[in-house]
């Protein structure tokens, strides 16, 4: 039985990964100490999802461990050793707004925690596949320099622009405002690449945009689709920050992302980097997301507009998945925006 080790295993992508591989029959080792509740208060706690995994899957073992704790992480790796076949390093501090509140905490979780994981993998299971969920914030606000056109409900690139189908991995990460969160993720991203190149480990950075799905414990500072739908359902006020509400994001369902992880693991490469997201298949502006949430929920959102955009925020981001599709042509996106939002709505109605 293969051992799959997942950090952040009670979060959105982590729990999707844990469930996915547990249902395949793998032995899944989860590491999660519910730091999300510390970052975003108790409403964002992931303990409910942890409890589901522990209850539903006998082949899931949970470890309440901080990824920054080198001794504790080393102990987990030592327990399973070379049986660990796949490492999905997903745990993070995920908000660039929050990072400015506690820069040391943000950097220690996102950068130092990644180094701890890489060293443990190199020591105990160097042949394992190591996948890191990076972020499109490694590009900073570079996308805001694109020749965007203002449309009625969104910012958009001209149809003849090379990035119209999506931004690819050739975009520079230099001379741009990353936010402190983005800077910490750059450090982690480069470390993961370097452990691949320097030590020959099978590593990959998946630079994701907005990852979403029904198991997201959405909060104001992170998980905008889940939090937006929650506000529509409950009547809680919502604030749109800057860009006239026309900022565009692509959105990938956590299941489609985990499926991409499996494709990579089945034919791993060394020190790879992939932009990953909903691409042109699944994207929306803030205004479009509000309209669709209202339509699905049958309720109006009480929202206000603030002129100041968040530091380092993107006006327009759509990922090109062409490089990943070229390497793994059997993978495809299966959830479009409407199906994602409908699933989030139904799950929130059950939970709330």
GROMACS .gro file of C-alpha atoms in nm:
model
  352
    1UNK     CA    1   0.000   0.000   0.000
    2UNK     CA    2   0.148   0.335  -0.107
    3UNK     CA    3   0.185   0.605   0.157
    4UNK     CA    4   0.071   0.955   0.059
    5UNK     CA    5   0.167   1.235   0.298
    6UNK     CA    6  -0.046   1.551   0.283
    7UNK     CA    7   0.022   1.876   0.469
    8UNK     CA    8  -0.271   2.106   0.530
    9UNK     CA    9  -0.481   1.792   0.511
   10UNK     CA   10  -0.797   1.945   0.659
   11UNK     CA   11  -0.797   2.246   0.428
   12UNK     CA   12  -0.960   2.275   0.089
   13UNK     CA   13  -0.697   2.116  -0.137
   14UNK     CA   14  -0.544   1.906   0.140
   15UNK     CA   15  -0.872   1.740   0.236
   16UNK     CA   16  -0.965   1.689  -0.129
   17UNK     CA   17  -0.626   1.520  -0.173
   18UNK     CA   18  -0.663   1.310   0.141
   19UNK     CA   19  -1.009   1.193   0.038
   20UNK     CA   20  -0.903   1.129  -0.323
   21UNK     CA   21  -0.606   0.910  -0.233
   22UNK     CA   22  -0.781   0.737   0.059
   23UNK     CA   23  -1.061   0.634  -0.177
   24UNK     CA   24  -0.796   0.497  -0.415
   25UNK     CA   25  -0.686   0.266  -0.134
   26UNK     CA   26  -0.362   0.445  -0.047
   27UNK     CA   27  -0.251   0.495   0.311
   28UNK     CA   28  -0.286   0.868   0.374
   29UNK     CA   29  -0.090   1.055   0.642
   30UNK     CA   30  -0.241   1.394   0.718
   31UNK     CA   31  -0.056   1.683   0.884
   32UNK     CA   32  -0.268   1.980   0.994
   33UNK     CA   33  -0.281   2.183   1.316
   34UNK     CA   34  -0.572   2.411   1.217
   35UNK     CA   35  -0.362   2.725   1.174
   36UNK     CA   36  -0.640   2.854   0.950
   37UNK     CA   37  -0.842   2.929   1.266
   38UNK     CA   38  -0.548   3.136   1.392
   39UNK     CA   39  -0.520   3.322   1.062
   40UNK     CA   40  -0.889   3.391   1.003
   41UNK     CA   41  -1.069   3.322   1.336
   42UNK     CA   42  -1.285   3.028   1.435
   43UNK     CA   43  -1.530   3.063   1.147
   44UNK     CA   44  -1.248   2.947   0.918
   45UNK     CA   45  -1.151   2.647   1.133
   46UNK     CA   46  -1.102   2.323   0.942
   47UNK     CA   47  -1.162   2.086   1.235
   48UNK     CA   48  -1.499   1.985   1.088
   49UNK     CA   49  -1.326   1.856   0.776
   50UNK     CA   50  -1.053   1.683   0.978
   51UNK     CA   51  -1.320   1.502   1.177
   52UNK     CA   52  -1.491   1.389   0.855
   53UNK     CA   53  -1.168   1.238   0.724
   54UNK     CA   54  -1.087   1.059   1.050
   55UNK     CA   55  -1.442   0.923   1.071
   56UNK     CA   56  -1.482   0.819   0.707
   57UNK     CA   57  -1.146   0.663   0.619
   58UNK     CA   58  -0.973   0.396   0.823
   59UNK     CA   59  -0.664   0.435   0.602
   60UNK     CA   60  -0.630   0.803   0.702
   61UNK     CA   61  -0.407   0.889   0.999
   62UNK     CA   62  -0.402   1.246   1.130
   63UNK     CA   63  -0.106   1.422   1.292
   64UNK     CA   64  -0.171   1.753   1.470
   65UNK     CA   65   0.175   1.889   1.388
   66UNK     CA   66   0.311   2.230   1.288
   67UNK     CA   67   0.513   2.211   0.964
   68UNK     CA   68   0.769   2.450   1.116
   69UNK     CA   69   0.849   2.203   1.393
   70UNK     CA   70   1.151   2.024   1.248
   71UNK     CA   71   1.168   1.761   1.523
   72UNK     CA   72   0.800   1.672   1.499
   73UNK     CA   73   0.800   1.659   1.119
   74UNK     CA   74   1.114   1.445   1.122
   75UNK     CA   75   0.936   1.209   1.360
   76UNK     CA   76   0.642   1.167   1.121
   77UNK     CA   77   0.874   1.098   0.828
   78UNK     CA   78   1.082   0.857   1.033
   79UNK     CA   79   0.769   0.657   1.119
   80UNK     CA   80   0.690   0.586   0.752
   81UNK     CA   81   1.031   0.629   0.592
   82UNK     CA   82   1.086   0.507   0.238
   83UNK     CA   83   0.726   0.382   0.221
   84UNK     CA   84   0.625   0.742   0.152
   85UNK     CA   85   0.565   0.751  -0.222
   86UNK     CA   86   0.405   1.093  -0.266
   87UNK     CA   87   0.426   1.417  -0.067
   88UNK     CA   88   0.165   1.686  -0.128
   89UNK     CA   89   0.285   1.998   0.051
   90UNK     CA   90  -0.025   2.215   0.062
   91UNK     CA   91  -0.017   2.376   0.409
   92UNK     CA   92   0.033   2.752   0.398
   93UNK     CA   93  -0.061   3.094   0.523
   94UNK     CA   94  -0.267   3.178   0.212
   95UNK     CA   95  -0.357   3.549   0.236
   96UNK     CA   96  -0.142   3.834   0.113
   97UNK     CA   97  -0.345   4.077   0.326
   98UNK     CA   98  -0.285   3.875   0.644
   99UNK     CA   99   0.088   3.841   0.578
  100UNK     CA  100   0.143   4.211   0.641
  101UNK     CA  101   0.004   4.168   0.995
  102UNK     CA  102   0.263   3.909   1.097
  103UNK     CA  103   0.548   3.890   0.844
  104UNK     CA  104   0.757   3.653   1.055
  105UNK     CA  105   0.468   3.409   1.094
  106UNK     CA  106   0.385   3.423   0.726
  107UNK     CA  107   0.744   3.365   0.616
  108UNK     CA  108   0.806   3.090   0.870
  109UNK     CA  109   0.496   2.897   0.759
  110UNK     CA  110   0.532   2.948   0.386
  111UNK     CA  111   0.909   2.942   0.340
  112UNK     CA  112   1.069   2.780   0.645
  113UNK     CA  113   0.793   2.519   0.668
  114UNK     CA  114   0.861   2.424   0.307
  115UNK     CA  115   1.233   2.389   0.379
  116UNK     CA  116   1.155   2.163   0.676
  117UNK     CA  117   0.940   1.942   0.452
  118UNK     CA  118   1.200   1.925   0.176
  119UNK     CA  119   1.479   1.830   0.415
  120UNK     CA  120   1.266   1.559   0.578
  121UNK     CA  121   1.182   1.420   0.235
  122UNK     CA  122   1.546   1.426   0.127
  123UNK     CA  123   1.648   1.241   0.443
  124UNK     CA  124   1.375   0.977   0.467
  125UNK     CA  125   1.222   0.927   0.121
  126UNK     CA  126   1.431   1.098  -0.150
  127UNK     CA  127   1.267   0.895  -0.426
  128UNK     CA  128   0.917   1.020  -0.341
  129UNK     CA  129   0.735   1.268  -0.562
  130UNK     CA  130   0.723   1.611  -0.395
  131UNK     CA  131   0.445   1.844  -0.512
  132UNK     CA  132   0.417   2.199  -0.379
  133UNK     CA  133   0.111   2.420  -0.418
  134UNK     CA  134   0.270   2.750  -0.508
  135UNK     CA  135   0.075   3.056  -0.622
  136UNK     CA  136   0.039   3.301  -0.908
  137UNK     CA  137   0.145   3.567  -0.656
  138UNK     CA  138   0.505   3.469  -0.735
  139UNK     CA  139   0.455   3.694  -1.041
  140UNK     CA  140   0.360   3.984  -0.815
  141UNK     CA  141   0.154   4.254  -0.981
  142UNK     CA  142   0.333   4.202  -1.314
  143UNK     CA  143   0.000   4.109  -1.485
  144UNK     CA  144  -0.127   4.463  -1.415
  145UNK     CA  145   0.118   4.589  -1.676
  146UNK     CA  146  -0.068   4.402  -1.949
  147UNK     CA  147  -0.264   4.619  -2.199
  148UNK     CA  148  -0.601   4.555  -2.036
  149UNK     CA  149  -0.921   4.694  -2.183
  150UNK     CA  150  -1.216   4.796  -1.967
  151UNK     CA  151  -1.540   4.621  -2.061
  152UNK     CA  152  -1.884   4.659  -1.903
  153UNK     CA  153  -1.835   4.390  -1.640
  154UNK     CA  154  -1.465   4.298  -1.656
  155UNK     CA  155  -1.112   4.388  -1.751
  156UNK     CA  156  -0.998   4.191  -2.054
  157UNK     CA  157  -0.697   4.137  -2.278
  158UNK     CA  158  -0.723   4.200  -2.652
  159UNK     CA  159  -0.798   3.880  -2.841
  160UNK     CA  160  -0.470   3.901  -3.033
  161UNK     CA  161  -0.250   3.926  -2.722
  162UNK     CA  162  -0.015   3.626  -2.662
  163UNK     CA  163  -0.157   3.584  -2.310
  164UNK     CA  164  -0.523   3.608  -2.411
  165UNK     CA  165  -0.566   3.232  -2.364
  166UNK     CA  166  -0.387   3.259  -2.029
  167UNK     CA  167  -0.061   3.369  -1.868
  168UNK     CA  168   0.214   3.113  -1.905
  169UNK     CA  169   0.534   3.042  -1.714
  170UNK     CA  170   0.746   3.283  -1.922
  171UNK     CA  171   0.615   3.582  -1.725
  172UNK     CA  172   0.895   3.740  -1.519
  173UNK     CA  173   0.882   3.740  -1.140
  174UNK     CA  174   1.131   4.030  -1.110
  175UNK     CA  175   1.086   4.407  -1.056
  176UNK     CA  176   0.730   4.377  -0.932
  177UNK     CA  177   0.532   4.413  -0.607
  178UNK     CA  178   0.468   4.065  -0.472
  179UNK     CA  179   0.318   4.137  -0.129
  180UNK     CA  180   0.498   3.978   0.165
  181UNK     CA  181   0.296   3.662   0.112
  182UNK     CA  182   0.412   3.646  -0.250
  183UNK     CA  183   0.774   3.697  -0.147
  184UNK     CA  184   0.757   3.407   0.101
  185UNK     CA  185   0.598   3.185  -0.163
  186UNK     CA  186   0.870   3.282  -0.412
  187UNK     CA  187   1.129   3.162  -0.161
  188UNK     CA  188   0.945   2.832  -0.116
  189UNK     CA  189   0.886   2.792  -0.489
  190UNK     CA  190   1.256   2.838  -0.570
  191UNK     CA  191   1.356   2.600  -0.289
  192UNK     CA  192   1.133   2.328  -0.432
  193UNK     CA  193   1.286   2.378  -0.776
  194UNK     CA  194   1.638   2.377  -0.633
  195UNK     CA  195   1.589   2.055  -0.438
  196UNK     CA  196   1.488   1.902  -0.768
  197UNK     CA  197   1.781   2.035  -0.967
  198UNK     CA  198   2.048   2.008  -0.696
  199UNK     CA  199   1.949   1.676  -0.538
  200UNK     CA  200   1.766   1.514  -0.831
  201UNK     CA  201   1.436   1.492  -0.644
  202UNK     CA  202   1.107   1.465  -0.834
  203UNK     CA  203   0.964   1.805  -0.745
  204UNK     CA  204   0.699   2.028  -0.897
  205UNK     CA  205   0.556   2.372  -0.823
  206UNK     CA  206   0.192   2.421  -0.920
  207UNK     CA  207   0.140   2.797  -0.939
  208UNK     CA  208  -0.232   2.822  -0.880
  209UNK     CA  209  -0.468   3.115  -0.897
  210UNK     CA  210  -0.802   3.080  -0.719
  211UNK     CA  211  -0.859   2.725  -0.596
  212UNK     CA  212  -1.213   2.661  -0.477
  213UNK     CA  213  -1.473   2.398  -0.405
  214UNK     CA  214  -1.745   2.296  -0.158
  215UNK     CA  215  -1.505   2.210   0.125
  216UNK     CA  216  -1.355   2.558   0.144
  217UNK     CA  217  -1.381   2.726   0.485
  218UNK     CA  218  -1.404   3.064   0.314
  219UNK     CA  219  -1.309   3.381   0.504
  220UNK     CA  220  -1.298   3.750   0.415
  221UNK     CA  221  -0.923   3.741   0.348
  222UNK     CA  222  -0.913   3.410   0.163
  223UNK     CA  223  -1.143   3.190  -0.045
  224UNK     CA  224  -1.344   3.456  -0.221
  225UNK     CA  225  -1.602   3.239  -0.402
  226UNK     CA  226  -1.689   3.037  -0.091
  227UNK     CA  227  -1.701   3.348   0.126
  228UNK     CA  228  -1.900   3.539  -0.135
  229UNK     CA  229  -2.162   3.265  -0.157
  230UNK     CA  230  -2.176   3.246   0.223
  231UNK     CA  231  -2.248   3.620   0.237
  232UNK     CA  232  -2.523   3.587  -0.024
  233UNK     CA  233  -2.688   3.301   0.167
  234UNK     CA  234  -2.659   3.456   0.515
  235UNK     CA  235  -2.711   3.822   0.427
  236UNK     CA  236  -2.370   3.918   0.564
  237UNK     CA  237  -2.231   4.240   0.408
  238UNK     CA  238  -1.952   4.204   0.152
  239UNK     CA  239  -1.690   4.457   0.039
  240UNK     CA  240  -1.542   4.469  -0.312
  241UNK     CA  241  -1.193   4.620  -0.313
  242UNK     CA  242  -1.091   4.831  -0.612
  243UNK     CA  243  -1.076   4.800  -0.992
  244UNK     CA  244  -1.450   4.880  -1.018
  245UNK     CA  245  -1.525   4.519  -0.926
  246UNK     CA  246  -1.411   4.417  -1.274
  247UNK     CA  247  -1.098   4.226  -1.165
  248UNK     CA  248  -1.087   3.881  -1.327
  249UNK     CA  249  -0.982   3.546  -1.179
  250UNK     CA  250  -0.983   3.196  -1.315
  251UNK     CA  251  -1.114   2.938  -1.069
  252UNK     CA  252  -1.015   2.574  -1.049
  253UNK     CA  253  -1.209   2.315  -0.852
  254UNK     CA  254  -0.991   2.140  -0.595
  255UNK     CA  255  -1.082   1.801  -0.747
  256UNK     CA  256  -0.942   1.903  -1.087
  257UNK     CA  257  -0.622   2.024  -0.919
  258UNK     CA  258  -0.577   1.697  -0.727
  259UNK     CA  259  -0.633   1.505  -1.049
  260UNK     CA  260  -0.345   1.706  -1.197
  261UNK     CA  261  -0.129   1.602  -0.900
  262UNK     CA  262  -0.199   1.237  -0.977
  263UNK     CA  263  -0.108   1.277  -1.343
  264UNK     CA  264   0.225   1.430  -1.244
  265UNK     CA  265   0.292   1.160  -0.986
  266UNK     CA  266   0.225   0.884  -1.238
  267UNK     CA  267   0.496   1.026  -1.465
  268UNK     CA  268   0.703   1.262  -1.249
  269UNK     CA  269   0.963   1.505  -1.373
  270UNK     CA  270   1.240   1.700  -1.196
  271UNK     CA  271   1.206   2.064  -1.085
  272UNK     CA  272   0.898   2.139  -1.293
  273UNK     CA  273   0.689   2.455  -1.277
  274UNK     CA  274   0.329   2.478  -1.396
  275UNK     CA  275   0.076   2.758  -1.397
  276UNK     CA  276  -0.252   2.589  -1.310
  277UNK     CA  277  -0.607   2.720  -1.287
  278UNK     CA  278  -0.948   2.729  -1.446
  279UNK     CA  279  -0.805   2.898  -1.757
  280UNK     CA  280  -1.058   3.017  -2.014
  281UNK     CA  281  -1.276   2.721  -1.915
  282UNK     CA  282  -1.365   2.868  -1.574
  283UNK     CA  283  -1.317   3.237  -1.494
  284UNK     CA  284  -1.514   3.543  -1.387
  285UNK     CA  285  -1.489   3.901  -1.274
  286UNK     CA  286  -1.599   4.007  -0.927
  287UNK     CA  287  -1.918   4.158  -1.069
  288UNK     CA  288  -1.989   3.843  -1.269
  289UNK     CA  289  -1.933   3.626  -0.961
  290UNK     CA  290  -2.177   3.833  -0.757
  291UNK     CA  291  -2.441   3.808  -1.028
  292UNK     CA  292  -2.403   3.431  -1.061
  293UNK     CA  293  -2.409   3.374  -0.683
  294UNK     CA  294  -2.727   3.580  -0.654
  295UNK     CA  295  -2.888   3.385  -0.937
  296UNK     CA  296  -2.801   3.045  -0.787
  297UNK     CA  297  -2.901   3.140  -0.431
  298UNK     CA  298  -3.209   3.339  -0.530
  299UNK     CA  299  -3.099   3.620  -0.298
  300UNK     CA  300  -2.935   3.960  -0.333
  301UNK     CA  301  -2.593   4.036  -0.189
  302UNK     CA  302  -2.555   4.338   0.040
  303UNK     CA  303  -2.227   4.472  -0.092
  304UNK     CA  304  -2.031   4.796  -0.088
  305UNK     CA  305  -1.737   4.919  -0.291
  306UNK     CA  306  -1.400   5.044  -0.159
  307UNK     CA  307  -1.175   5.235  -0.400
  308UNK     CA  308  -0.846   5.102  -0.262
  309UNK     CA  309  -0.740   4.771  -0.409
  310UNK     CA  310  -0.535   4.525  -0.206
  311UNK     CA  311  -0.154   4.559  -0.230
  312UNK     CA  312  -0.016   4.343  -0.510
  313UNK     CA  313  -0.365   4.243  -0.625
  314UNK     CA  314  -0.421   4.139  -0.986
  315UNK     CA  315  -0.657   4.323  -1.216
  316UNK     CA  316  -0.666   4.020  -1.446
  317UNK     CA  317  -0.542   3.669  -1.407
  318UNK     CA  318  -0.626   3.373  -1.626
  319UNK     CA  319  -0.381   3.082  -1.618
  320UNK     CA  320  -0.247   2.910  -1.923
  321UNK     CA  321  -0.255   2.535  -1.861
  322UNK     CA  322  -0.094   2.463  -2.199
  323UNK     CA  323   0.241   2.350  -2.056
  324UNK     CA  324   0.080   2.104  -1.818
  325UNK     CA  325  -0.157   1.978  -2.088
  326UNK     CA  326   0.139   1.930  -2.321
  327UNK     CA  327   0.313   1.713  -2.061
  328UNK     CA  328  -0.005   1.536  -1.945
  329UNK     CA  329  -0.258   1.541  -2.231
  330UNK     CA  330  -0.498   1.301  -2.057
  331UNK     CA  331  -0.576   1.563  -1.789
  332UNK     CA  332  -0.862   1.807  -1.840
  333UNK     CA  333  -1.076   2.050  -1.643
  334UNK     CA  334  -1.418   1.913  -1.553
  335UNK     CA  335  -1.581   2.186  -1.336
  336UNK     CA  336  -1.688   2.514  -1.494
  337UNK     CA  337  -1.776   2.821  -1.289
  338UNK     CA  338  -2.149   2.755  -1.262
  339UNK     CA  339  -2.106   2.396  -1.148
  340UNK     CA  340  -1.846   2.508  -0.892
  341UNK     CA  341  -2.074   2.776  -0.747
  342UNK     CA  342  -2.377   2.547  -0.743
  343UNK     CA  343  -2.181   2.286  -0.548
  344UNK     CA  344  -2.051   2.548  -0.302
  345UNK     CA  345  -2.407   2.676  -0.254
  346UNK     CA  346  -2.554   2.333  -0.185
  347UNK     CA  347  -2.278   2.238   0.058
  348UNK     CA  348  -2.304   2.567   0.248
  349UNK     CA  349  -2.681   2.528   0.279
  350UNK     CA  350  -2.629   2.186   0.439
  351UNK     CA  351  -2.354   2.308   0.674
  352UNK     CA  352  -2.516   2.638   0.775
   0.00000   0.00000   0.00000
